[in-house]
XYZ file of C-alpha atoms in Angstrom:
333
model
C 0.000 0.000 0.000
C 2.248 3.018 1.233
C 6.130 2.205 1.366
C 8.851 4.391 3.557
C 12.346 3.764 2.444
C 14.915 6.074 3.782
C 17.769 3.722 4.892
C 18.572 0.078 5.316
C 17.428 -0.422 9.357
C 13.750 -0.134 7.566
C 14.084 -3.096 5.907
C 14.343 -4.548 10.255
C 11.619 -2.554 11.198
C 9.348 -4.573 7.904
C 11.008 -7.579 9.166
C 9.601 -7.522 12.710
C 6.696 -5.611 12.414
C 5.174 -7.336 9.596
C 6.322 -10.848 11.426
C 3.853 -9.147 14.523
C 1.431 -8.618 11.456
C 1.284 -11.784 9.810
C 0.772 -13.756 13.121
C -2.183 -11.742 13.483
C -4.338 -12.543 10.086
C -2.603 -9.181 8.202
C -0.357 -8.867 5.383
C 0.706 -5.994 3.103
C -0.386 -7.610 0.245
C -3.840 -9.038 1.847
C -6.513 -7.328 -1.226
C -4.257 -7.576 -4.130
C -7.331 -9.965 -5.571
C -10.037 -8.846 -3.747
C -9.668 -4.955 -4.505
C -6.431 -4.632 -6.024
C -7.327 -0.846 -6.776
C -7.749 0.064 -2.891
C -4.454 2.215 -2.780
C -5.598 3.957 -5.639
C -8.658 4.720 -5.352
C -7.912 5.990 -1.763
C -4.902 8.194 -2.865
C -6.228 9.608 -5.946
C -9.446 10.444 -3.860
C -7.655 11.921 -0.535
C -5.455 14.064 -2.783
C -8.848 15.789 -4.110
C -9.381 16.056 -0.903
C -6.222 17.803 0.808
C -5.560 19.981 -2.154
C -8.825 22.174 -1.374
C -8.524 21.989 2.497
C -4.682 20.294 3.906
C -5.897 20.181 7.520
C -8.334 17.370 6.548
C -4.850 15.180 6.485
C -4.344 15.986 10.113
C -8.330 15.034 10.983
C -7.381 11.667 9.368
C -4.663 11.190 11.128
C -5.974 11.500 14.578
C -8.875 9.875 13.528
C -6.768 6.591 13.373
C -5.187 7.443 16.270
C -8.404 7.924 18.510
C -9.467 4.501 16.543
C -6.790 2.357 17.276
C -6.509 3.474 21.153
C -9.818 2.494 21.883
C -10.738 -1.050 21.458
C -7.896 -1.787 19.193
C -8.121 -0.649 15.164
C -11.716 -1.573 14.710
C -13.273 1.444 13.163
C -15.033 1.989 16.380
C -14.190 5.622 16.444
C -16.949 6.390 14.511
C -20.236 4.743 16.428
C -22.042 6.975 18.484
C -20.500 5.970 21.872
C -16.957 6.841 21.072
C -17.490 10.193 18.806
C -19.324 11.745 21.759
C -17.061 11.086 24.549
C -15.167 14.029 25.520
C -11.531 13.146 24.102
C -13.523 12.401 20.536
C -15.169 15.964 20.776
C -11.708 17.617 19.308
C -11.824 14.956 16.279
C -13.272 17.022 12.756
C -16.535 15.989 11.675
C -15.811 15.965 8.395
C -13.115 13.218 8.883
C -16.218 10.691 9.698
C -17.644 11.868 6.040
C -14.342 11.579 3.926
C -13.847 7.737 5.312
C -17.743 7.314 4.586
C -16.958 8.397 1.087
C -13.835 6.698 1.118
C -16.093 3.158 2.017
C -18.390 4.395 -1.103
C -16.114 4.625 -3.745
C -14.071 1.343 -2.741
C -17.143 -1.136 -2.183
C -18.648 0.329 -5.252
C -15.369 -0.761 -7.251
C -15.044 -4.007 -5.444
C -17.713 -4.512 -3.439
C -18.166 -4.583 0.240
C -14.382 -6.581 0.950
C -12.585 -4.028 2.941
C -13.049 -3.041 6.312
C -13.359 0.637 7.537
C -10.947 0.203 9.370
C -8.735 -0.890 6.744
C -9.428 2.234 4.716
C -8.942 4.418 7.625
C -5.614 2.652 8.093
C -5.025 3.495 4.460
C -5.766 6.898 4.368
C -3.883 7.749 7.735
C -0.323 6.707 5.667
C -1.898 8.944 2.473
C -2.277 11.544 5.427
C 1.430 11.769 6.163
C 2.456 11.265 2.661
C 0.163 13.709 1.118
C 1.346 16.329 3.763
C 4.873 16.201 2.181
C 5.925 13.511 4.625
C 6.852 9.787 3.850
C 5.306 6.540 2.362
C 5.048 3.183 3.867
C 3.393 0.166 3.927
C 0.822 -0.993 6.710
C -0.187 -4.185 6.970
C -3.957 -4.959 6.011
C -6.833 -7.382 6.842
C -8.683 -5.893 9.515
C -12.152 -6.441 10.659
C -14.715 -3.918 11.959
C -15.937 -4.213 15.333
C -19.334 -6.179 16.070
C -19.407 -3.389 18.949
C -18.519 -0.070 19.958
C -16.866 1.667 23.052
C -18.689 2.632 25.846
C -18.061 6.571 26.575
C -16.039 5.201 30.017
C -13.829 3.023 27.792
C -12.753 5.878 25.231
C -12.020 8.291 28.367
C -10.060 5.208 29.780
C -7.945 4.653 27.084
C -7.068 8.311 25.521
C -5.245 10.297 27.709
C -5.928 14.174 27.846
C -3.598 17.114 26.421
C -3.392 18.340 29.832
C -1.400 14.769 30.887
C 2.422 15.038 31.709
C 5.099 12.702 30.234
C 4.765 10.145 33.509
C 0.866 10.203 32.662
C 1.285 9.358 29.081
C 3.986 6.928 29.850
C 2.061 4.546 31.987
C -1.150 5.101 29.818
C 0.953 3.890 26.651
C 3.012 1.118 28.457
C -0.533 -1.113 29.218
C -0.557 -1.257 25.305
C 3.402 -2.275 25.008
C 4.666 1.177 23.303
C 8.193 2.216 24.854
C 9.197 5.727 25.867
C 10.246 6.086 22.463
C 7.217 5.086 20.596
C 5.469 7.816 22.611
C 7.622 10.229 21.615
C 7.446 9.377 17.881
C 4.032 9.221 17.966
C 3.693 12.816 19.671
C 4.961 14.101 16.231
C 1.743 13.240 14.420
C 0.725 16.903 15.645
C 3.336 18.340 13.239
C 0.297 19.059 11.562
C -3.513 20.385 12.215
C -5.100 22.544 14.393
C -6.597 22.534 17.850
C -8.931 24.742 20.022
C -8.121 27.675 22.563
C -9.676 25.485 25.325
C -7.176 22.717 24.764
C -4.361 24.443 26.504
C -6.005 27.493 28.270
C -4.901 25.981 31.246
C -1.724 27.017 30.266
C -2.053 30.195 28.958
C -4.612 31.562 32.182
C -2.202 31.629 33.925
C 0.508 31.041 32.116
C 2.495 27.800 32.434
C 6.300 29.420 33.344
C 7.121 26.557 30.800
C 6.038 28.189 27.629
C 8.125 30.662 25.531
C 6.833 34.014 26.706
C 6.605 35.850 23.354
C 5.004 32.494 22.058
C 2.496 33.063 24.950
C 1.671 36.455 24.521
C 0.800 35.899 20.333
C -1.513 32.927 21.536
C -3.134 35.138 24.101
C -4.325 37.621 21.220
C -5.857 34.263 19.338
C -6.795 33.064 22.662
C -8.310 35.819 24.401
C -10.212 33.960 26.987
C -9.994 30.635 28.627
C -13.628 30.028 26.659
C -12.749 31.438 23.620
C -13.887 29.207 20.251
C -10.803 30.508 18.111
C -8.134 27.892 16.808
C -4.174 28.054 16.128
C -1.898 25.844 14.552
C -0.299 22.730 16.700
C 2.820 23.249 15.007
C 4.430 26.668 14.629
C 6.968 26.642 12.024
C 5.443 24.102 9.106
C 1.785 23.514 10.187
C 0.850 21.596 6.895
C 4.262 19.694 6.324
C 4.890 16.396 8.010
C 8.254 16.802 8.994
C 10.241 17.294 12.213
C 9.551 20.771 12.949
C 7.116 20.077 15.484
C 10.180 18.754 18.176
C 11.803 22.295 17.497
C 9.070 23.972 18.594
C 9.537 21.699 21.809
C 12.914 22.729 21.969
C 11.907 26.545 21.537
C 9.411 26.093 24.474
C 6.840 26.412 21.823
C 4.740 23.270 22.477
C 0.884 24.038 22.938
C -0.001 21.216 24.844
C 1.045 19.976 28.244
C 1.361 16.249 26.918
C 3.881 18.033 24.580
C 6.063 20.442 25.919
C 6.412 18.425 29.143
C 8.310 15.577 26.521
C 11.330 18.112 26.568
C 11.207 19.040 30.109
C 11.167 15.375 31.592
C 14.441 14.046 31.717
C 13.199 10.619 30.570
C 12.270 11.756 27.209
C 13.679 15.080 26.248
C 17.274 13.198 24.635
C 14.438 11.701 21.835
C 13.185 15.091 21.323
C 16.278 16.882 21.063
C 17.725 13.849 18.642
C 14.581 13.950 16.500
C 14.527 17.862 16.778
C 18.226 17.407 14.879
C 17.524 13.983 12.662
C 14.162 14.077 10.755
C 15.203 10.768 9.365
C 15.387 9.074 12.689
C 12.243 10.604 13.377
C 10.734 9.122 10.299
C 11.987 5.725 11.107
C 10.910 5.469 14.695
C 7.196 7.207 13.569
C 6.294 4.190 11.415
C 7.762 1.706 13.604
C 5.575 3.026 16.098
C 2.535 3.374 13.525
C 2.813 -0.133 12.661
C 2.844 -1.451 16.225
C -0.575 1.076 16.777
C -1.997 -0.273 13.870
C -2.208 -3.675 15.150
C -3.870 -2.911 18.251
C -6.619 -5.187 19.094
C -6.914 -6.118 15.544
C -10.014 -8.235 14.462
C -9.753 -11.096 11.277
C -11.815 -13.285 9.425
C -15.314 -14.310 11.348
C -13.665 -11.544 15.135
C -15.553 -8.400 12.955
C -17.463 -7.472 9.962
C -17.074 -5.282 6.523
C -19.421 -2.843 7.318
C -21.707 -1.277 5.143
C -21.701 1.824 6.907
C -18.580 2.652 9.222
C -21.262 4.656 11.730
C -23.365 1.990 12.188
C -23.243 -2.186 12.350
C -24.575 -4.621 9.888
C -27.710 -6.379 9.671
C -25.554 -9.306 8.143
C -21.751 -9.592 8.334
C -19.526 -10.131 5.566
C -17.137 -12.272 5.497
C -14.745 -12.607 2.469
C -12.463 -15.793 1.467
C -8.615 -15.878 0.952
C -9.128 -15.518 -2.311
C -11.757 -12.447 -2.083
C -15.451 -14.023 -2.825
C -17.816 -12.217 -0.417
C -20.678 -13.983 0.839
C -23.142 -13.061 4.046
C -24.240 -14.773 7.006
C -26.438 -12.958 9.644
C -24.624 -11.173 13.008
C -27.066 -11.654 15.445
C -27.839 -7.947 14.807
């Protein structure tokens, strides 16, 4: 599907990732008969897409995020439970619509054989790529969820902006991802944009940890703790997937407290300073990392469904050979 290739150690990270992967019922190549076109139809879609508004990459992006966190890489995130609890509340609307389309366009070229989840896998790599980042592959072959997360759950398992490093460290660890991955994962907000109220806390009053001219320009966005404006998450290359976003860091310039506190905590600031300095490490320790959250609680064959529509469950569930023939048997639902 997407492929990173930068230097030689990536050919390790395919190695033992996609080992993880295959164990699991996935594969890179798992609809080259079923839907062949998926990559395509995806990219050539998502780059319609971007081209008239970029921060829809970033929506994506943290769409898979949120998805995979919560009951594993499902396609819960988008059933009713999950998109109104509280840490959902920041994710764009319109991000539930393009993957909608997304489904659309792919089941009506090769019928209903991929999961959501698989094509909001897909077009989380098309996010970064398409935002002047990297390629890569990511293993495919995921079901969709017969269920979706409670509100409690989805609060559970995605911590808050206002958590510090220890907080997101111990979160992270239950699901096996090293200081490291956390780090490399932080740098998905090198793009998009976020709300005034998700860092007023440390604007009223000020947190002595934020760069004070940095402060004082986000207090003229930001001119209340209530206020409904927006800024960008990353202050030198907003729309660029690149490395600028652990400068900031270094600069003080970090909105959140689940950011800025990466380069104050002794534990993780030498990543953040060496990714800060080598975007190329920081590329290869992002996809590791993606990989690993990609096969999060992953559902295959008869676990999960193909839905028909990634808001809501099916009547029947599909479920779709090795060698891509779709037939239906009834859910229970």
């Amino acid at each position: 599907m997407c492929l990173f290739e930068i230097k030689d150690t990536y050919y390790l990270i395919l190695s033992l990732c996609f080992g993880g992967a295959k164990a699991q019922g996935l594969s890179r190549n798992y609809y080259d008969v079923s839907c062949p076109d998926l990559a395509s139809i995806v990219r050539t879609q998502l780059k319609k897409v971007f081209k008239n508004d970029i921060g829809q990459a970033a929506g994506l992006l943290q769409l898979h995020f949120h998805d995979c966190f919560v009951q594993g890489c499902d396609g819960s995130a988008s059933g009713p439970g999950e998109q109104s609890a509280p840490p959902n509340l920041s994710l764009r609307a319109e991000a539930f619509k393009i993957i909608n389309d997304l489904r659309r366009r792919v089941h009506d070229k090769c019928g209903r054989v991929v999961s959501c989840a698989d094509i909001l896998a897909v077009a989380a790599c098309d996010a970064v790529f398409l935002s002047e980042g990297f390629d890569y592959y990511i293993p495919l072959g995921r079901r969709d969820s017969l269920n979706f997360a409670t509100m409690n759950e989805t609060i559970a398992n995605l911590p808050p902006p206002t958590s510090n490093t220890s907080a997101l460290l111990t979160s992270l660890a239950r699901k096996n991802f090293t200081a490291t991955d956390v780090v490399a994962l932080s740098g998905g907000h090198t793009i998009g944009i976020t709300h005034c109220s998700s860092f007023a806390d440390r604007l009223y009053p000020q947190d002595p940890s934020m760069n004070s001219t940095f402060a004082n320009n986000l207090k003229a966005t930001c001119p209340t703790t209530n206020s409904t404006n927006t800024t960008v998450l990353d202050l030198r290359s907003p729309n660029t997937f690149d490395n600028k976003y652990y400068v900031d860091l270094m600069n003080r310039q970090g909105l959140f407290t689940s950011d800025q506190d990466l380069y104050t905590d002794p534990r993780t600031r030498p990543t953040v300073t060496a990714f800060a300095i080598n975007q190329t490490m920081f590329f290869d320790k992002f996809v590791a990392a993606m990989i690993k959250m990609s096969m999060l609680g992953v559902l295959t064959g008869s676990q999960g469904e193909v839905r028909a529509n990634c808001s809501a469950r099916n009547a029947y569930t599909v479920l779709v050979t090795s060698v891509g023939e779709a037939k239906e048997a009834r859910s229970g639902f």
